[in-house]
Amino acid sequence: MPTPSSLIRRDGVAVLVRHPQDAPPVVQHWGADPGPLTADDLAALTDADERQTRPGTLDATWRPGLLPVEPDGWPGRPGLLLVRAGVPLIPRWQPVDVSVTDHEIIARLHDPAAGLRLTNRLHLEPGGLLGVEHTLTAQVEVEVQWLEATVPVPTRADDVTTFSGRWTREKSPQRSPLGRGSLARQTRRGRPGHDQPWLLALSDGPARSRSGEVWAVHLAWSADVTYRTDRLPDNPTLLGAGELLRPGEIRLGAGEEYTSPTAWFAWSPVGLDGITERFHTYLRSRPHHPQSPRPLVLNTWEAVYFDHDPATVARLAERAAEIGVERFVLDDGWFPARRDDTRGLGDWEVDRSVWPDGLEPLADRVRELGMQFGLWFEPEMVSLDSDLARAHPQWLLHDASQVPSPEDLSWRTQYVLDLAHPQAYSHVLERMSALVADLGLAFIKWDHNRDLVDARHEGRPGVHAQTTAALRLMAELKSRHPGLEIESCSSGGARCDLGVIEVTDRVWASDSNDAVERQDIQRWTELLLPPELIGAHVGPPTAHSSGRTVDLSYRLATSLMGSAGFEWNVLECDPEQVEQLQRFAGLYRELRGLLHTGTVVHADVRDPALRVRGVVAGDRSAGVWTVATVASLEDARPEPVRLHGLDPQRHYRVRVRDEIGPSRWGWITPGWLSHGEVVLTGRVLDVVGLQIPTLWPAQALVLHATAVQS
């Protein structure tokens, strides 16, 4: 009798799952949609896919199920590891039922002897993004040590792209051939971290932006993770991810359950841009995705740091409004004793010694000027030198014997507040909620500036409980205050996964406002997140994080690539710079409807100093590209830049948008630039491209292509 199968498909992607009568489901295919298949076709496909017929088999599983384990004959990393009474527990799953809709498969299994139930959920979302979750329910106490989502990929997927980095240099791609065996990349910071894997992609040859097949996974979890591959000689290659749990962290009592974070799998036949399009399509399809135009922001951090003078901040707000800023955010330093970063965290009251009339006058003035008002918090942290820590030392997420730590171990002289403690959670929620209401806050910049480091909740590892509590706190604040938006900042880009983006509206991609560094940080952040979710600000002429001085036009062009704003004391700008910023604000307002809804495209270029990135309107009526250098170009005659994604049959007028500043470059001006514009077909722009001048290091052009009416 043929093994029953389920097939779901969406947006060019199909998932074929077999349902053995004595084992968990098996993913037989994930990738390109094979087209219509009859029951006979499915049966024939099973025969065509079998490696060997019984009984001529080795003592090994040919095609692992969704949760492969050692007794199946699986020699790789198990998908599930449970412990009961100190001994590994291997369930023997029996299928209960399967429900299938157009885009979802839910398989339910149980092991009556072990007192366990398991639900496997696979769902295709808009864009063809595959989500996988597993829910384990206990009838008898059991410890979950890991529960990971895996799917098979073809063995031709033999190159790896993943990510590392550091503070102010997040999302640095790492590429290599796929290693043999079972390999795991893990984080143990209590947050994803600046060096997080971010995404694990396998490709048929080195991954490129516009060509080649790619299979990728991202875990929607805001803490510790495991990304895994199993490249074994007798089995299909497995790609997967799951939450990294510490021993004793998840113990299920009778009736309790654990659901793994969603592992998002994306397949593309057209390179990394195809992966990006699937993620962006899904994220933009969510009902809670930001729908209003993304406001131009000014954040006060690099303008005043901790030096809060009400008159100066008010003048800064007035200058911001003059430029065209739409959201004004007061950063760290507004609460008691906060004259540096060693004191005050947790005391969410306005410092009346600095703001004698409170923040209400500033908030009112900001709104009078036509801007929204936002405020910085770090709700998950606490300073020992704070009223909160003195009153409630039991609320710290640390081993009490390690507090206080030696100065070099206390991490920014701050500790973690245990939000899984009900009273601590309630205290923070009520203080923040009151300030949101009293000040009419439209926006919270939510920071998270340290790793958790040996987090202990009631004597047990506490990262999981802390993370779920923090995400719940964000969601509850937004529920209480409809319209409130939250930005996830974690020393920059150390927490910007699809888990936190479910309860936030923006991420701060990096604490670096060095526009040269930002070119790549933003490029790789938008591999998953659409640009309207990525905070991208214009910093001061000399970046505080690198000491590099960059021209204003380049900084503006880089900011235009995301959710734009300023992190700069614009009171220092001369009248000419103010006019330049006003022109930029107008350009951002004009183009953001396209930039924040269109398809992101990247050109594959030979010169490692060149970056070509664009956004094409959904109807392909227009596109905007940033052409930038991060170092000196190799050739005096640079390679032509190709503008991908336009309608090949239509003609487009391409011109430089010079609102960001005067265009200056090397010795030669191509003919089309001397005329100011050129008209070419979308196909010519795609396959031939445009000659650019010899741009100097850290120089950028903004190109705008608009369809010519025939």
XYZ file of C-alpha atoms in Angstrom, residues 192-614:
423
model
C 21.532 36.676 19.331
C 24.671 38.844 19.529
C 26.682 40.948 17.100
C 28.377 37.758 15.895
C 25.103 35.876 15.423
C 24.788 33.469 12.462
C 21.704 35.539 11.400
C 21.041 33.153 8.522
C 22.509 29.867 7.300
C 22.349 29.458 3.530
C 23.464 26.563 1.358
C 23.976 27.124 -2.351
C 24.866 25.296 -5.548
C 28.263 26.952 -5.892
C 29.240 30.226 -4.176
C 26.150 32.275 -3.338
C 25.507 35.255 -5.610
C 22.921 37.992 -5.484
C 21.166 37.296 -8.777
C 21.836 33.705 -9.838
C 22.071 30.144 -8.562
C 19.931 28.048 -6.230
C 19.959 28.869 -2.525
C 18.377 27.099 0.462
C 18.373 29.098 3.703
C 17.112 29.014 7.283
C 16.594 31.735 9.885
C 15.399 31.085 13.445
C 12.852 33.586 14.760
C 14.252 33.616 18.273
C 15.759 36.517 20.220
C 18.252 34.571 22.314
C 20.556 31.563 22.030
C 20.364 29.474 18.878
C 21.791 26.475 17.084
C 22.149 26.464 13.298
C 22.990 23.039 11.927
C 23.897 21.077 8.826
C 24.262 17.322 8.389
C 26.198 16.346 5.257
C 26.492 12.569 5.510
C 27.427 9.927 2.912
C 24.281 7.784 3.253
C 21.581 10.448 3.645
C 20.195 13.656 2.187
C 21.794 16.818 3.526
C 19.806 18.369 6.379
C 19.528 22.085 7.068
C 18.011 23.270 10.320
C 17.905 25.439 13.417
C 16.553 25.479 16.950
C 16.701 27.187 20.305
C 19.841 26.442 22.316
C 18.706 25.307 25.746
C 20.867 24.714 28.782
C 20.465 21.577 30.921
C 17.483 21.912 33.224
C 16.118 25.009 31.480
C 12.909 23.446 30.091
C 11.271 20.890 32.381
C 7.718 20.031 31.430
C 5.280 18.864 34.060
C 2.078 16.973 33.332
C -0.017 18.926 30.838
C 2.731 21.423 30.021
C 4.089 22.015 26.550
C 7.060 23.510 24.736
C 6.836 24.939 21.211
C 10.020 25.457 19.261
C 10.610 28.936 17.794
C 9.626 29.193 14.148
C 12.374 28.136 11.789
C 11.882 29.999 8.525
C 13.139 28.184 5.432
C 13.512 29.963 2.098
C 14.416 28.505 -1.299
C 15.442 30.614 -4.282
C 16.332 29.703 -7.883
C 17.742 33.203 -8.490
C 20.338 33.771 -5.795
C 20.214 35.666 -2.532
C 17.865 38.319 -3.896
C 15.278 35.567 -4.270
C 15.698 34.695 -0.584
C 15.280 38.373 0.261
C 12.108 38.673 -1.788
C 10.491 35.734 0.012
C 11.252 37.168 3.458
C 10.171 40.690 2.505
C 6.933 39.472 0.918
C 6.018 37.521 4.030
C 6.898 40.303 6.472
C 4.953 42.875 4.485
C 1.919 40.566 4.368
C 1.482 40.568 8.151
C -1.517 42.597 9.337
C 0.632 44.374 11.951
C 3.412 45.352 9.537
C 3.847 49.164 9.652
C 1.501 50.720 7.104
C 2.008 54.451 7.641
C 4.911 56.257 5.912
C 8.096 55.721 7.893
C 8.834 59.071 9.553
C 12.129 60.903 9.238
C 13.691 60.610 12.714
C 16.101 62.577 14.842
C 17.565 60.731 17.823
C 19.440 62.846 20.357
C 22.153 60.365 21.398
C 25.075 61.556 19.292
C 23.832 65.129 19.560
C 23.940 65.527 23.370
C 24.852 62.116 24.876
C 24.200 62.409 28.661
C 24.390 66.218 28.671
C 20.671 66.948 28.917
C 20.009 70.677 28.996
C 16.303 71.398 28.433
C 16.940 74.629 26.502
C 19.478 72.952 24.197
C 17.244 69.939 23.579
C 14.319 72.257 22.793
C 16.460 74.170 20.273
C 17.514 70.835 18.787
C 13.845 69.933 18.330
C 13.179 73.261 16.640
C 16.085 72.755 14.237
C 14.877 69.210 13.551
C 11.427 70.516 12.621
C 13.023 73.170 10.403
C 14.858 70.430 8.506
C 11.729 68.320 8.065
C 12.097 65.708 10.821
C 8.844 63.953 11.733
C 9.803 62.014 14.891
C 12.002 63.377 17.700
C 13.468 60.811 20.127
C 15.085 61.674 23.471
C 17.753 59.076 24.180
C 19.512 57.903 27.373
C 20.056 60.356 30.221
C 16.582 61.576 31.228
C 16.160 59.579 34.483
C 17.771 60.057 37.933
C 21.557 59.939 38.393
C 22.069 59.221 34.695
C 25.027 61.452 33.981
C 27.027 58.478 32.704
C 26.330 54.794 32.016
C 27.120 53.493 35.520
C 23.973 54.475 37.419
C 20.234 54.805 37.328
C 19.039 51.974 35.080
C 15.693 50.706 36.331
C 14.573 53.988 37.911
C 12.113 54.989 35.215
C 11.252 58.391 36.663
C 12.145 61.756 35.130
C 15.210 63.360 36.726
C 13.796 66.591 38.165
C 17.284 67.933 38.863
C 17.819 68.057 35.084
C 14.232 68.394 33.878
C 12.645 70.461 36.702
C 9.287 70.699 34.902
C 9.373 67.075 33.781
C 9.345 65.998 30.151
C 5.795 67.173 29.446
C 6.885 70.630 28.200
C 9.365 69.057 25.761
C 6.811 66.505 24.564
C 4.231 69.264 24.040
C 6.748 71.433 22.176
C 7.755 68.551 19.922
C 4.121 67.981 18.987
C 3.551 71.722 18.464
C 6.366 71.561 15.928
C 4.507 68.821 14.054
C 6.631 65.875 15.199
C 5.998 62.691 17.159
C 7.782 62.284 20.493
C 9.773 59.188 21.434
C 11.823 58.095 24.442
C 14.698 55.688 25.166
C 14.398 52.824 27.679
C 16.478 49.814 28.623
C 13.780 47.845 30.442
C 15.623 44.520 30.771
C 18.594 46.008 32.614
C 19.352 47.503 36.014
C 22.255 49.339 37.616
C 23.329 48.249 41.089
C 23.522 51.972 41.834
C 19.779 52.459 41.466
C 16.813 52.675 43.809
C 15.305 49.623 42.120
C 18.306 47.359 42.748
C 18.645 48.554 46.323
C 14.972 47.868 47.015
C 14.743 44.542 45.165
C 18.090 42.749 44.857
C 16.152 39.497 44.442
C 14.940 40.726 41.040
C 18.345 40.315 39.397
C 18.767 37.527 36.831
C 22.060 36.423 38.325
C 23.558 34.049 40.843
C 23.425 36.140 44.022
C 26.940 35.009 44.944
C 28.241 36.675 41.771
C 26.722 40.098 42.539
C 28.471 42.442 42.652
C 30.880 41.068 40.086
C 34.403 42.327 39.676
C 34.274 45.480 37.583
C 35.539 43.721 34.462
C 32.744 41.123 34.671
C 29.732 43.336 35.349
C 29.444 44.284 31.682
C 28.928 48.048 31.287
C 28.427 48.199 35.072
C 24.889 46.949 34.591
C 23.012 43.760 35.362
C 19.935 42.005 34.021
C 16.510 42.440 35.580
C 14.623 39.141 35.852
C 11.458 39.876 33.894
C 10.278 36.306 34.502
C 9.806 37.392 38.123
C 6.129 38.456 38.156
C 6.665 41.470 40.424
C 9.637 42.743 38.410
C 7.649 42.350 35.193
C 4.652 44.187 36.635
C 6.823 46.994 37.994
C 8.492 47.682 34.643
C 5.228 47.386 32.721
C 3.412 49.856 34.941
C 6.232 52.428 34.997
C 6.667 52.336 31.219
C 2.936 52.333 30.562
C 2.465 55.376 32.785
C 5.176 57.308 30.956
C 3.745 56.362 27.559
C 0.355 57.686 28.661
C 1.579 60.789 30.517
C 3.944 61.932 27.760
C 1.851 60.787 24.814
C 4.737 58.710 23.505
C 4.460 57.522 19.923
C 7.735 55.600 19.961
C 10.062 53.711 22.292
C 13.690 53.030 21.511
C 14.124 49.758 23.413
C 17.776 49.060 24.154
C 19.499 45.899 25.440
C 23.173 46.574 26.028
C 24.714 43.438 27.479
C 24.901 39.678 27.180
C 23.060 37.760 29.874
C 26.055 35.645 31.042
C 25.058 32.734 33.298
C 21.477 33.925 33.695
C 19.756 32.276 36.691
C 16.023 32.295 37.362
C 15.089 30.556 40.622
C 18.385 28.690 40.530
C 17.963 27.364 36.976
C 19.113 28.672 33.602
C 16.856 31.605 32.804
C 17.480 32.748 29.229
C 14.322 31.177 27.789
C 12.047 32.584 30.493
C 13.678 36.022 30.252
C 13.320 36.154 26.485
C 9.667 35.149 26.436
C 8.935 37.669 29.212
C 10.679 40.504 27.329
C 8.760 39.780 24.140
C 5.514 39.551 26.116
C 6.259 42.911 27.756
C 6.714 44.578 24.370
C 3.477 43.055 23.104
C 1.519 44.098 26.200
C 2.717 47.699 26.000
C 1.618 47.899 22.373
C -1.727 46.321 23.246
C -2.326 48.866 26.005
C -1.305 51.776 23.778
C -2.551 51.291 20.209
C -0.316 53.054 17.716
C 2.776 52.885 19.917
C 5.833 51.806 17.929
C 8.941 50.124 19.340
C 12.451 49.964 17.925
C 14.622 46.990 18.888
C 18.159 48.114 19.664
C 20.698 45.831 21.298
C 24.010 47.676 21.382
C 23.054 48.198 17.761
C 22.169 45.122 15.734
C 22.562 42.326 18.286
C 18.823 41.553 18.366
C 16.951 42.011 15.099
C 15.588 38.538 14.354
C 12.100 37.661 13.115
C 11.084 36.830 16.687
C 11.563 40.344 18.042
C 10.215 41.917 14.848
C 6.847 40.295 15.616
C 6.437 42.762 18.500
C 8.496 45.717 17.227
C 8.300 48.047 14.239
C 11.934 48.843 13.509
C 15.449 47.663 14.319
C 18.562 49.698 14.922
C 20.966 47.966 12.560
C 24.168 49.136 14.247
C 25.607 51.633 16.695
C 27.961 52.566 13.869
C 26.865 55.600 11.904
C 30.005 55.383 9.786
C 28.305 55.352 6.391
C 31.070 53.224 4.844
C 30.510 50.462 7.414
C 26.758 50.981 7.130
C 26.743 50.127 3.407
C 27.372 46.452 4.190
C 25.645 46.332 7.587
C 22.403 47.534 6.006
C 22.840 45.381 2.900
C 23.024 42.184 4.946
C 20.357 43.251 7.458
C 17.972 43.721 4.528
C 18.742 40.194 3.391
C 15.819 39.354 5.712
C 14.225 42.624 6.843
C 12.686 45.075 4.360
C 14.259 48.549 4.411
C 11.292 50.224 6.097
C 12.143 48.207 9.234
C 15.843 49.156 9.317
C 16.849 52.354 11.102
C 19.496 54.133 9.009
C 20.624 57.506 10.344
C 22.936 60.271 9.191
C 25.699 60.605 11.746
C 28.133 63.482 12.313
C 30.952 64.150 9.833
C 33.397 62.080 11.894
C 31.899 58.818 13.118
C 32.236 58.230 16.861
C 32.613 54.486 16.316
C 35.455 54.562 13.771
C 36.969 58.045 13.647
C 36.384 58.147 9.880
C 35.282 61.426 8.294
C 32.800 61.040 5.441
C 31.184 63.633 3.162
C 27.596 64.573 3.933
C 26.307 63.516 0.495
C 27.560 59.956 1.103
C 26.002 59.826 4.549
C 22.687 60.988 3.128
C 22.754 58.444 0.286
C 23.392 55.648 2.787
C 20.561 56.781 5.082
C 18.165 56.810 2.123
C 18.586 53.007 1.919
C 16.554 52.407 5.084
C 14.150 54.063 7.525
C 15.977 57.370 7.462
C 16.918 59.789 10.184
C 19.645 61.751 11.947
C 21.912 60.973 14.908
C 23.799 64.260 14.891
C 23.850 67.634 16.576
C 22.260 69.501 13.683
C 22.561 72.768 15.672
C 26.157 72.736 14.450
C 25.097 72.808 10.786
C 25.709 75.963 8.786
C 22.901 77.414 6.597
C 24.167 75.591 3.505
C 24.080 72.240 5.320
C 20.602 72.977 6.685
C 19.388 73.536 3.128
C 21.052 70.289 2.045
C 19.292 68.406 4.850
C 15.984 70.004 3.893
C 16.429 68.860 0.290
C 17.224 65.366 1.543
C 14.102 65.365 3.735
C 12.025 66.281 0.704
C 13.662 63.561 -1.390
C 13.015 60.975 1.344
C 9.350 61.936 1.565
C 9.050 61.763 -2.225
C 10.683 58.344 -2.608
C 9.800 56.438 0.569
C 6.551 55.144 -0.900
C 8.664 53.260 -3.442
C 11.693 52.531 -1.252
C 9.549 50.955 1.490
C 7.274 48.804 -0.655
C 9.327 47.786 -3.675
C 11.543 44.821 -4.497
C 15.136 45.111 -3.289
C 17.784 44.187 -5.880
C 21.560 43.919 -5.716
C 23.952 43.712 -8.643
C 26.759 41.165 -8.661
C 29.871 43.261 -9.275
C 33.484 42.257 -9.775
C 35.151 45.185 -8.003
C 35.132 44.578 -4.227
C 34.995 48.342 -3.615
C 31.707 48.844 -5.493
C 28.156 48.508 -4.151
C 25.057 48.636 -6.383
C 21.715 48.350 -4.584
C 18.249 49.318 -5.723
